[in-house]
Short mmCIF file of C-alpha atoms in Angstrom, two decimals:
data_model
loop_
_atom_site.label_atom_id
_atom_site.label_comp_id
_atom_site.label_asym_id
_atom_site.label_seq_id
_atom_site.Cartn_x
_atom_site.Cartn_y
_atom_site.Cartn_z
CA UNK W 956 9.04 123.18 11.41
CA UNK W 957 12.66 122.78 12.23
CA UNK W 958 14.29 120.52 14.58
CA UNK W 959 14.45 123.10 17.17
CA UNK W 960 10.72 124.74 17.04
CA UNK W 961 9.53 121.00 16.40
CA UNK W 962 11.45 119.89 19.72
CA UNK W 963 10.42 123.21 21.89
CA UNK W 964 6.68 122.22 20.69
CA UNK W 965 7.08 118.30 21.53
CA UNK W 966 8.98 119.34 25.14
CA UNK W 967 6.15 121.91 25.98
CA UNK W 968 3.01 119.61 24.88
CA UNK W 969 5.13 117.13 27.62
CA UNK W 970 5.03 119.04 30.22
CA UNK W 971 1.74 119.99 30.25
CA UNK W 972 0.76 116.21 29.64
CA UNK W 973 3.19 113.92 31.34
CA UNK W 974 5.32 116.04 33.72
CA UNK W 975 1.96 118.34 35.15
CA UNK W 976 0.36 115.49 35.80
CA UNK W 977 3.01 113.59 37.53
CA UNK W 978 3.66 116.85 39.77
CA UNK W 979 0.20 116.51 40.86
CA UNK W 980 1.21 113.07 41.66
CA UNK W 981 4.03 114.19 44.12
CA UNK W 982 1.43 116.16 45.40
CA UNK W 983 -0.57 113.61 46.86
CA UNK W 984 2.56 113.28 49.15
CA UNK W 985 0.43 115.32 52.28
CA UNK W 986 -2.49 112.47 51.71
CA UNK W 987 0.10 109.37 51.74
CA UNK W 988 1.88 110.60 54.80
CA UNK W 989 -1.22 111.63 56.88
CA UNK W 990 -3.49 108.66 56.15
CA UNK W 991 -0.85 105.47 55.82
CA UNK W 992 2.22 104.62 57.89
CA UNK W 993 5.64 104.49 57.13
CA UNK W 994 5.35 100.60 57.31
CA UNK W 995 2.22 100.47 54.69
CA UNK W 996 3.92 102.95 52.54
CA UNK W 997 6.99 100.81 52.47
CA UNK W 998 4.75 97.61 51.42
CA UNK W 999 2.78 99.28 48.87
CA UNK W 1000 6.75 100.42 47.13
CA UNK W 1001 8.11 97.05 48.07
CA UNK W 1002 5.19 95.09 46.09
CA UNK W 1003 5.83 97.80 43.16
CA UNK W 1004 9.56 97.40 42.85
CA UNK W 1005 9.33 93.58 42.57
CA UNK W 1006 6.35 94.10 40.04
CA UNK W 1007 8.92 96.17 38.27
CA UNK W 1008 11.42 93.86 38.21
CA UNK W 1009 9.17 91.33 36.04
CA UNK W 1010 8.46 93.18 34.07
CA UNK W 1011 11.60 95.03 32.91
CA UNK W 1012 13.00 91.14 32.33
CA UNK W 1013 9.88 89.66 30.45
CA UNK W 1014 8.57 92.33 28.30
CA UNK W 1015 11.77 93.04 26.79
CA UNK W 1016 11.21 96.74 26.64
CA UNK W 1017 9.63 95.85 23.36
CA UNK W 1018 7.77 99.31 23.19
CA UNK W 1019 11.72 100.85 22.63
CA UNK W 1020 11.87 98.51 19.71
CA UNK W 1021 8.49 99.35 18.62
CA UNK W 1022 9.10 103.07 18.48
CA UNK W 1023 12.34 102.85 16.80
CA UNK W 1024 11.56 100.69 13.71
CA UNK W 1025 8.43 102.78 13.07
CA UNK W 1026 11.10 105.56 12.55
CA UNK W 1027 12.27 103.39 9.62
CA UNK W 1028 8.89 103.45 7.49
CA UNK W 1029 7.30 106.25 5.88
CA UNK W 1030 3.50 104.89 5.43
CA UNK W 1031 0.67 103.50 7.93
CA UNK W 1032 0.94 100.47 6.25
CA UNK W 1033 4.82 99.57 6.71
CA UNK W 1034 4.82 101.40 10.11
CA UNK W 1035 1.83 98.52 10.93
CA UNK W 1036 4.99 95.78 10.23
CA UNK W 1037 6.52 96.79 13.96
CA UNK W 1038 3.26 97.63 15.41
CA UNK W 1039 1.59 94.12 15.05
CA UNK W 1040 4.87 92.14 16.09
CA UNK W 1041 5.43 94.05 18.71
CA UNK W 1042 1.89 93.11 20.05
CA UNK W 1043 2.94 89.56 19.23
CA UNK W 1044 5.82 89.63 21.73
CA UNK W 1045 4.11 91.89 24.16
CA UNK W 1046 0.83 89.30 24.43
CA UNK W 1047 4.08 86.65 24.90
CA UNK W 1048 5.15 88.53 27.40
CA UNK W 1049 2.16 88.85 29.61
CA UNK W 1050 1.19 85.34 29.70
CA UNK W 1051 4.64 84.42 31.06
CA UNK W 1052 4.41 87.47 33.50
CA UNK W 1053 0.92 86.09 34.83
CA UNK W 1054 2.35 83.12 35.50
CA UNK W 1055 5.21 84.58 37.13
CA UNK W 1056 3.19 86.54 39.26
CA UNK W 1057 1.02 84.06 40.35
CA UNK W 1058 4.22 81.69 41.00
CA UNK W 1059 6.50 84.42 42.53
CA UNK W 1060 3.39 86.06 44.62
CA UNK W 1061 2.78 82.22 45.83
CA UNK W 1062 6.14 81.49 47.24
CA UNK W 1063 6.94 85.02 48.74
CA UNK W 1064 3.46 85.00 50.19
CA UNK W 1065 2.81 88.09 48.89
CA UNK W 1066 -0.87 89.29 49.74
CA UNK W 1067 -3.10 90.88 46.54
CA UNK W 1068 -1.52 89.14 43.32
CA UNK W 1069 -4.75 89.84 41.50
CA UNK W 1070 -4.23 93.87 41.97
CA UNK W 1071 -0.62 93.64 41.14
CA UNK W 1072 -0.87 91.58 38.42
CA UNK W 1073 -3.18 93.89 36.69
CA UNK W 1074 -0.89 97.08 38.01
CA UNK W 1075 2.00 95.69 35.54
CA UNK W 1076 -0.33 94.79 32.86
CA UNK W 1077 -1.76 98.17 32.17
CA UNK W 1078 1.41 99.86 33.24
CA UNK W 1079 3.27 98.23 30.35
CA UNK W 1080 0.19 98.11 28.38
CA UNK W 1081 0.11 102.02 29.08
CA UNK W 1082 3.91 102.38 27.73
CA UNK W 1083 3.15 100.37 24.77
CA UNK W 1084 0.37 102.28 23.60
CA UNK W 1085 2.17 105.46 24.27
CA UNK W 1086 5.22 104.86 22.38
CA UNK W 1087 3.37 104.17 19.36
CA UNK W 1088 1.40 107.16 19.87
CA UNK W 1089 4.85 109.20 20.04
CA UNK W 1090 5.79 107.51 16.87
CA UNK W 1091 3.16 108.41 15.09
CA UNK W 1092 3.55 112.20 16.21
CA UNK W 1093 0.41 112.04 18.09
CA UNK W 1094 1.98 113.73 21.29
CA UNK W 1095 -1.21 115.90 21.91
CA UNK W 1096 -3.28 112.55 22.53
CA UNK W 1097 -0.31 110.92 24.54
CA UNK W 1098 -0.83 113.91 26.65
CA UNK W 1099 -4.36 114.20 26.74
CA UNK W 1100 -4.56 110.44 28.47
CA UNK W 1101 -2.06 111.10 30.76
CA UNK W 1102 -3.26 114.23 31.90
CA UNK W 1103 -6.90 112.44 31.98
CA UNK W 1104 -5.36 109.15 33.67
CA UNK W 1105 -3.42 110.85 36.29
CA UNK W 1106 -6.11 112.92 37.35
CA UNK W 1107 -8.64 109.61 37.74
CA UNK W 1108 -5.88 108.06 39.71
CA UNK W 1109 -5.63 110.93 42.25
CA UNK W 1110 -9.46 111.24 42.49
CA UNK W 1111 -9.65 107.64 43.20
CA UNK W 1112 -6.61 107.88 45.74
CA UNK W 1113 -8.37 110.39 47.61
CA UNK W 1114 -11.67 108.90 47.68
CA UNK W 1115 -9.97 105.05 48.51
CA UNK W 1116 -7.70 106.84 51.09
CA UNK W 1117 -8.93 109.84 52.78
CA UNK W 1118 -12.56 109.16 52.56
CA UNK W 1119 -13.02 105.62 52.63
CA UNK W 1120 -9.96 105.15 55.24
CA UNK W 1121 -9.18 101.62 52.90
CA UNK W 1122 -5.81 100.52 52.62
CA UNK W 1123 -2.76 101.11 50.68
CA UNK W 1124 -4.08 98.14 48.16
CA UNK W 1125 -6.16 100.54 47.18
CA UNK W 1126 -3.89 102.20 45.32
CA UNK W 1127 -3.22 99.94 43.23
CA UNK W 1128 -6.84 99.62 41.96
CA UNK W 1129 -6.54 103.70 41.63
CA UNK W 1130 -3.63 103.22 39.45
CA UNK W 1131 -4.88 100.34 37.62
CA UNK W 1132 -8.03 102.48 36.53
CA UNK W 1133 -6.28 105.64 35.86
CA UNK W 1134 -4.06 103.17 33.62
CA UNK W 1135 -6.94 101.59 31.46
CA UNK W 1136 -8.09 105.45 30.97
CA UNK W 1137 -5.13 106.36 29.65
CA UNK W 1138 -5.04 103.55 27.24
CA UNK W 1139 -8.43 104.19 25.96
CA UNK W 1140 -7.55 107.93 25.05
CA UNK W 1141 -4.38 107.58 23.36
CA UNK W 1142 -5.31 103.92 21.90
CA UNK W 1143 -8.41 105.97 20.31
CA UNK W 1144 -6.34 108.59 19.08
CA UNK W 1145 -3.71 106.75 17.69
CA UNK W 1146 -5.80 104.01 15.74
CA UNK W 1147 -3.84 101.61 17.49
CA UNK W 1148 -6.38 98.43 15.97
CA UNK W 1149 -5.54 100.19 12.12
CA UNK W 1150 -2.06 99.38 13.09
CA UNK W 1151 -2.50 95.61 13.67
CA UNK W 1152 -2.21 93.87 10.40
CA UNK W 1153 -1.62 90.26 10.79
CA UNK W 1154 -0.63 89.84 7.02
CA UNK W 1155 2.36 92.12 7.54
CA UNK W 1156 3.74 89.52 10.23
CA UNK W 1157 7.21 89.42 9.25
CA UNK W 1158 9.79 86.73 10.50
CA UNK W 1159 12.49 88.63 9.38
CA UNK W 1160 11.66 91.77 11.56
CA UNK W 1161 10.62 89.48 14.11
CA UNK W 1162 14.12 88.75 14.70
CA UNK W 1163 15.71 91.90 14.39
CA UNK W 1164 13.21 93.88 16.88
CA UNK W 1165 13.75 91.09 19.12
CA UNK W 1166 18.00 91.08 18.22
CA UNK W 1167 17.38 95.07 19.27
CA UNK W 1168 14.79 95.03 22.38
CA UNK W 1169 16.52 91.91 23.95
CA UNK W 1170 19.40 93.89 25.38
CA UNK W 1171 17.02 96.78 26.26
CA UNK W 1172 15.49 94.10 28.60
CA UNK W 1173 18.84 92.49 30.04
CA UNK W 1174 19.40 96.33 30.34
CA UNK W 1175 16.26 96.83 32.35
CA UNK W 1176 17.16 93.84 34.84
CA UNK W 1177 20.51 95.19 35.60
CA UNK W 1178 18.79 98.86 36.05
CA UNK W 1179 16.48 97.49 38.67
CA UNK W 1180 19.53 96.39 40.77
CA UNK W 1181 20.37 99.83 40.14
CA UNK W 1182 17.62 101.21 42.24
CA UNK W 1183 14.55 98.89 42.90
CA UNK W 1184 17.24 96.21 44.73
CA UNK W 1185 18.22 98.94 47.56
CA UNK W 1186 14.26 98.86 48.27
CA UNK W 1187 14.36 95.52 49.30
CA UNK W 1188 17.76 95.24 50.87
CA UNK W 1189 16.10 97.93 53.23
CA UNK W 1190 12.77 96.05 53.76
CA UNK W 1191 15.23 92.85 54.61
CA UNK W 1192 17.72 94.07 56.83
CA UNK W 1193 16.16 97.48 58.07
CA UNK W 1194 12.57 97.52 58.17
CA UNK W 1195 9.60 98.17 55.87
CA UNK W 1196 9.16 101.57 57.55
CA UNK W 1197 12.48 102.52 56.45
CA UNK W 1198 11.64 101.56 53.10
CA UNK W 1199 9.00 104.09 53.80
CA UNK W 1200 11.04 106.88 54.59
CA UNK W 1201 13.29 106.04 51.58
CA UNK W 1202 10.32 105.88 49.32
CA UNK W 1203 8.90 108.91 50.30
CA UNK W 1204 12.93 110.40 50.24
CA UNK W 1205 12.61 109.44 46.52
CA UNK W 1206 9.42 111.23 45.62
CA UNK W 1207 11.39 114.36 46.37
CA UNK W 1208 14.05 112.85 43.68
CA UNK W 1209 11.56 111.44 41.23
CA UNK W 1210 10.56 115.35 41.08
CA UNK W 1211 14.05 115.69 39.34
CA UNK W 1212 13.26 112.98 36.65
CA UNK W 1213 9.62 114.39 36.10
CA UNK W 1214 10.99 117.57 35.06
CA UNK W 1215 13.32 115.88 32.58
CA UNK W 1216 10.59 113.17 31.42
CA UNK W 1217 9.30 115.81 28.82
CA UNK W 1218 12.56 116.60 27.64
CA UNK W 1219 13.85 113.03 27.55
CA UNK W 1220 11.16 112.55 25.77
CA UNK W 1221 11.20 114.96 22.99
CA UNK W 1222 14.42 114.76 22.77
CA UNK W 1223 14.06 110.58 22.04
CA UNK W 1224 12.70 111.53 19.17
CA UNK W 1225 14.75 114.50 18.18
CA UNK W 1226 17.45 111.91 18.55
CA UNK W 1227 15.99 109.01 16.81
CA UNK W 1228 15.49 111.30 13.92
CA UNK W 1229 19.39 112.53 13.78
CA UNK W 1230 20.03 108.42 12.85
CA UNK W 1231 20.82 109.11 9.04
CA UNK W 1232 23.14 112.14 9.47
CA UNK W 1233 26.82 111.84 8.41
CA UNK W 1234 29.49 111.53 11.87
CA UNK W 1235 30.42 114.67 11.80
CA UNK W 1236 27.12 116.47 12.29
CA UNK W 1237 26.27 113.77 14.94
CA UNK W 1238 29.57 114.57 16.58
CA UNK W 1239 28.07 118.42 16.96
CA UNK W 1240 24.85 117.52 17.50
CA UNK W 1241 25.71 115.30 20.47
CA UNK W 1242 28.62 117.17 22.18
CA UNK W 1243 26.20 120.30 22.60
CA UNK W 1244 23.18 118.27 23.51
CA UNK W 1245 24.85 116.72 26.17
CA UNK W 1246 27.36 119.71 27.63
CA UNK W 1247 23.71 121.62 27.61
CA UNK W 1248 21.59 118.93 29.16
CA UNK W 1249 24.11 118.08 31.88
CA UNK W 1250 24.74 121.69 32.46
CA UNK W 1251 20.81 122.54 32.45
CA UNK W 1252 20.38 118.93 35.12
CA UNK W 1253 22.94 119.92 37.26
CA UNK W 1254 21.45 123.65 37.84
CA UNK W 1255 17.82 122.50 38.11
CA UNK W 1256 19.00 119.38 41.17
CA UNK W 1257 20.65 122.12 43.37
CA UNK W 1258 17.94 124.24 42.98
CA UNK W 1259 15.27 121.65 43.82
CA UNK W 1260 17.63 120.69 47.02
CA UNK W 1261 17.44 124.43 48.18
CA UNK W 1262 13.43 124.63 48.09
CA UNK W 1263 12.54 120.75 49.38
CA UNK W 1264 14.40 122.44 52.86
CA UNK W 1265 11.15 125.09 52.85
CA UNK W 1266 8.78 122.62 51.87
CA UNK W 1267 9.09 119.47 53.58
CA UNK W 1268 7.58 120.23 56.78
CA UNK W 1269 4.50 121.63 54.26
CA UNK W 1270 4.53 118.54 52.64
CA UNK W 1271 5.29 115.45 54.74
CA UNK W 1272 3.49 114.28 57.90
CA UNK W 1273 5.23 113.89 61.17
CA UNK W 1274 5.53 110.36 60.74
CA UNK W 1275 7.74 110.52 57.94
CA UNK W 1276 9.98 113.66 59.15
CA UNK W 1277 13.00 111.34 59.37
CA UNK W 1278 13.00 111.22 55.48
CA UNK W 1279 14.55 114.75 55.42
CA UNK W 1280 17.78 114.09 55.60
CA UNK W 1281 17.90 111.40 52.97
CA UNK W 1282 16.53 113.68 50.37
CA UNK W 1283 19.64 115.29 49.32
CA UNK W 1284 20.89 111.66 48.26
CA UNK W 1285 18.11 110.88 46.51
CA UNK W 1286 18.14 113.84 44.47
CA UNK W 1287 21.56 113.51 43.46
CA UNK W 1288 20.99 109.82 42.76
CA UNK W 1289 18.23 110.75 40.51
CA UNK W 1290 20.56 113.45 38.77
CA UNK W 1291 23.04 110.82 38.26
CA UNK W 1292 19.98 108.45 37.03
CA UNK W 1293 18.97 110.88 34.26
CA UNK W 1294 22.34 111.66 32.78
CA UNK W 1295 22.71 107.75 32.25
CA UNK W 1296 19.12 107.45 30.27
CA UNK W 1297 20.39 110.70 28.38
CA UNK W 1298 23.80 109.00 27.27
CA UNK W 1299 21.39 105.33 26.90
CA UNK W 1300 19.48 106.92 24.44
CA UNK W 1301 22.27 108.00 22.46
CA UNK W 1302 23.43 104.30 22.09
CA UNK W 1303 20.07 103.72 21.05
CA UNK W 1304 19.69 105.86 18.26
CA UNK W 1305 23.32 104.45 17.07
CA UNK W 1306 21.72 100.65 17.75
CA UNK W 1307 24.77 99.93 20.02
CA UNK W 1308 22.17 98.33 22.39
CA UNK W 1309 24.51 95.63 23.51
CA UNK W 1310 26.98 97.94 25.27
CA UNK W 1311 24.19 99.52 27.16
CA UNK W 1312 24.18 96.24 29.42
CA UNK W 1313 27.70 96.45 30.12
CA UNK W 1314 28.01 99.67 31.45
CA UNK W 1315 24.58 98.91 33.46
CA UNK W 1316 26.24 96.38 34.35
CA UNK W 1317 29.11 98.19 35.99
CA UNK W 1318 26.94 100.17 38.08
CA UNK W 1319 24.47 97.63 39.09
CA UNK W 1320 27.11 95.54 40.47
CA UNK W 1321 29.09 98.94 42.18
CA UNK W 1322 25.33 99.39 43.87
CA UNK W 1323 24.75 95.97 44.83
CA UNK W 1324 28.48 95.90 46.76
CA UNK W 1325 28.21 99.18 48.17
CA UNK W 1326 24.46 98.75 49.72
CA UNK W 1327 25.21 95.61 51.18
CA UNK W 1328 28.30 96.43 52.64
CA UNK W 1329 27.36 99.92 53.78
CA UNK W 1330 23.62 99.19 54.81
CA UNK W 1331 24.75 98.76 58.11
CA UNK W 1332 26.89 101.68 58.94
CA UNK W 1333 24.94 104.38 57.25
CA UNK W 1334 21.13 102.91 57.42
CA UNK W 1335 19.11 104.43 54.79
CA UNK W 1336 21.62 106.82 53.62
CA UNK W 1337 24.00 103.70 52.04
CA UNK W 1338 21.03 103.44 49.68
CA UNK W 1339 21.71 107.05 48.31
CA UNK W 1340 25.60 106.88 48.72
CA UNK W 1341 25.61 103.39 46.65
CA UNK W 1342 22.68 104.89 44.25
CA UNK W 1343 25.04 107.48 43.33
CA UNK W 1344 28.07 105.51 42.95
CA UNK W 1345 26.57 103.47 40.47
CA UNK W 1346 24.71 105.34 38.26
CA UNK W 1347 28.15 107.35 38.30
CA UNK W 1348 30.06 104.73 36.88
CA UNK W 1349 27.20 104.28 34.55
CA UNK W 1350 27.83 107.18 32.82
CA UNK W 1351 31.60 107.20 33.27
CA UNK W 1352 31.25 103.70 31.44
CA UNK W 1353 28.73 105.08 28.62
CA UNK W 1354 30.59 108.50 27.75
CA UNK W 1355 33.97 106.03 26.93
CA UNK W 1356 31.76 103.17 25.41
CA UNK W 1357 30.42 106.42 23.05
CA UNK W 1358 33.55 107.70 22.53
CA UNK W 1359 34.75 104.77 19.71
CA UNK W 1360 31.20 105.78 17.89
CA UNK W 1361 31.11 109.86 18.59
CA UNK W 1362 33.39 112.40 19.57
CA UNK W 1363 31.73 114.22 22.36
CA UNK W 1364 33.80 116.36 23.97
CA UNK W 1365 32.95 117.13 28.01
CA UNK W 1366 33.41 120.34 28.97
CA UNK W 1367 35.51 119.94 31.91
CA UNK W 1368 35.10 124.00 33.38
CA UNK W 1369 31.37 123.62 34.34
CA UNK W 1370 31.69 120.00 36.16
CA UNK W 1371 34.16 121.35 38.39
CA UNK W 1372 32.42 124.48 38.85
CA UNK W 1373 29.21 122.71 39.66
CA UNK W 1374 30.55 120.29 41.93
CA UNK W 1375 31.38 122.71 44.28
CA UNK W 1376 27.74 124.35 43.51
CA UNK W 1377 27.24 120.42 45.21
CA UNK W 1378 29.24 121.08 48.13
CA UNK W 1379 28.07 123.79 49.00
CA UNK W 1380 24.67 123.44 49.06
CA UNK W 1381 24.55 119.93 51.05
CA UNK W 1382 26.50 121.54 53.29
CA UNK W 1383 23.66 124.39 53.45
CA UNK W 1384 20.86 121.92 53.53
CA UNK W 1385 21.93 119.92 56.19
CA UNK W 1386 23.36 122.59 58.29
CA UNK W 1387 21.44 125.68 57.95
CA UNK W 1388 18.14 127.22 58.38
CA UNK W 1389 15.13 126.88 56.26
CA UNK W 1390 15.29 130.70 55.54
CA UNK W 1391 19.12 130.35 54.75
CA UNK W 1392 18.31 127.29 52.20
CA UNK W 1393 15.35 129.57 50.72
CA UNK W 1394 17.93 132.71 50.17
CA UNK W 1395 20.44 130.06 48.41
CA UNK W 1396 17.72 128.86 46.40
CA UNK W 1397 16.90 132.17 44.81
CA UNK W 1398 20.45 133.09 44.11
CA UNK W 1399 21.34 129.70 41.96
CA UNK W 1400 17.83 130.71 40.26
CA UNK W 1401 18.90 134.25 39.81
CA UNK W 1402 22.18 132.76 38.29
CA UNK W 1403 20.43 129.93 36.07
CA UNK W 1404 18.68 133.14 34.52
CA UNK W 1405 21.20 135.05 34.02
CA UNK W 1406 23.55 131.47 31.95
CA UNK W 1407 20.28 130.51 29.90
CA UNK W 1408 18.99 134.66 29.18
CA UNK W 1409 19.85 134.18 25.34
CA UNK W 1410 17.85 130.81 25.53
CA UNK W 1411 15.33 131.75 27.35
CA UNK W 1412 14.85 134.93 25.19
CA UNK W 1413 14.95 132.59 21.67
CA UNK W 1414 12.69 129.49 23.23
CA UNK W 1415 9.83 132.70 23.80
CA UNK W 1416 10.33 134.23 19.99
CA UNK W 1417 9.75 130.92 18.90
CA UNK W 1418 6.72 130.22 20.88
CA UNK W 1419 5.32 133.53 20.23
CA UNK W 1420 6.17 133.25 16.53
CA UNK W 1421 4.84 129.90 16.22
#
């Protein structure tokens, strides 16, 4: 199969597994905001984001590494080399992050340390697993355990929440379950246990997957000041019901990132694969991958923005109506989010890890400046506005960084043309009607048809070929 049938495949089996599965996630959104408060809510995504942040500094993002240096072996046997020292450093890892979390739960007198403890362990344990599936082209399993896992998890939610009236630590057990699920189904189907071989323990590779994950994880650290740090400047200075309305702001802006995860995806390994070619086809390559994916991102956020105006009072319970107005931030945060992890895993491929801190860097410290210092003007909103700011400089900073590796060339007509598109449809959002903001919506969709109608037309010969 070529690359492009072979990525159309990968991106469709995606969907159906990861990005389905997360949309019926978002739309458990009617059961969070009926049955819990804005103040529970904004515990139970405070607790997470400082779970988050352990875990993106002590497990190195070692599933990246894993993933990548399977690309460079052909057999079972060599690929087993990254598998079983990447279990070394990821049973490392979680010893140190028990400890944390047991320490750091202690001091912060934070209440359940048993449920989130387990929450991180089978949420990393879940991308660990996954990412060797992936490797091994076993995308169909991957999919089958999310699809299976997220499913569990919602049953659960429903049953702890709605049924059983418990509270929002319940959710965490939901998750945890519909975790360990996951990892049974893809762990089975990927013969993860035929991949540890302790004899292939290599010292050498040792060093070099942890040379390549470490700045993935100093990466992840400066990421979660990118967005899990406006969480708790919110909790601290506003209140944990504000952190409530933001969270629930930023399931309408997560929806943004679901619909890329499967490409992302897909495209990872698309990408990881394009490693060996010579500069000038990566220069190609790249320069149309990303003038299509920005073009494509762009399109797809301002149409989301137009339909979350008709939904929203569908969706989200009267307690949580103040969130409205914050979703246009979040989803143009989250736009700005997933044309940074686009560009990241560009440097990836390359192995120019250690200039993805730096321009993480940037924008974790532009995000960090601007929350604080704005948090008390704009409320919630400085969260978006200094969101956006960052992640923008992010990918100013990555697109030059790239630029002394790969000539991509930006094409400079559709980002002013689409910035307006911007404009004018916050303007729309925040101003008009919902049946205004529902006409808008169908004309940018009627438009995106008519740009993408030669795509659209080849992606459907070669699914109905295939």
């Amino acid at each position: 199969m070529n690359g492009l049938g072979k990525f159309i495949k990968s991106t469709g089996i995606y969907l159906l597994g990861s990005v389905l599965t997360k949309v019926t996630s978002f739309l458990m959104l009617p059961l969070y905001t009926k049955y819990l408060t804005p103040t529970e809510y904004g515990n139970f995504d405070l607790y997470t984001a400082y779970i988050t942040f352990l875990c993106s500094i002590l497990f190195l993002d070692i599933w990246g590494g894993v993933m990548r240096f399977m690309f460079d072996y052909k057999t079972n046997e060599e690929k087993a080399k990254p598998v079983t020292i990447g279990l070394f450093i990821f049973t490392s890892s979680s010893i140190v992050y028990a400890l944390a979390v047991i320490l750091f739960g202690t001091v912060m007198n934070i209440p359940f340390k048993g449920l989130l403890l387990l929450y991180g362990l089978t949420m990393n344990m879940v991308q660990f697993v996954g990412y060797i599936a992936r490797a091994q082209g076993k995308n169909i399993g991957y999919a089958l355990g999310g699809l299976v896992g997220t499913i569990i998890s919602i049953l659960l939610n429903i049953l702890f929440i709605a049924v059983l009236k418990r509270g929002y630590q319940y959710l965490y057990i939901a998750y945890c379950i519909g975790n360990i699920v996951n990892i049974l189904i893809v762990g089975s189907d990927a013969k993860i246990f035929d991949l540890i071989i302790f004899r292939n323990f290599d010292k050498v590779l040792l060093r070099e997957m942890l040379r390549f994950s470490l700045p993935l994880s100093i990466n992840s650290a400066a990421y979660w000041f990118l967005t899990s740090y406006n969480r708790v400047v919110i909790s601290n200075q506003l209140s944990t019901a504000d952190n409530g309305l933001y969270a629930i702001a930023n399931k309408f802006g997560s929806m943004v990132n679901l619909f890329t995860q499967c490409f992302q995806m897909a495209w990872q390994e698309l990408s990881f694969s394009k490693a060996g070619s010579n500069k000038k086809e990566m220069d190609k390559f790249y320069t149309t991958a990303f003038n299509e994916y920005l073009r494509l991102m762009w399109i797809g956020t301002l149409i989301i923005i137009s339909c979350v105006k008709v939904i929203f009072p569908i969706m989200i319970g009267s307690e949580f109506e103040l969130a409205e107005p914050i979703v246009p931030g979040a989803l143009l945060a989250t736009f700005f989010t997933c044309i940074s992890s686009f560009l990241g895993s560009i440097m990836t491929t390359i192995k120019k890890n250690d200039v993805l801190f730096f321009s993480t860097g940037i924008g974790a410290i532009v995000n960090v400046i601007l929350i604080n210092f704005l948090i008390k003007m704009y409320g919630i909103h400085a969260a978006n506005i200094a969101l956006s700011c960052g992640f923008a400089c992010v990918c100013i900073a990555r697109v030059l960084l790239l630029k002394k590796y790969l000539d991509i060339k930006l094409k400079y007509r559709w980002v002013v043309l689409l910035i307006l598109g911007t404009c004018i449809v916050f303007i729309v959002y925040l101003n008009a009607s919902r049946f205004i903001n529902a006409i808008l919506g169908i004309v940018i969709i009627t438009i995106a048809f008519f740009i993408y109608r030669k795509q659209i037309y080849n992606g459907l010969n070669i699914v109905t070929k295939r």
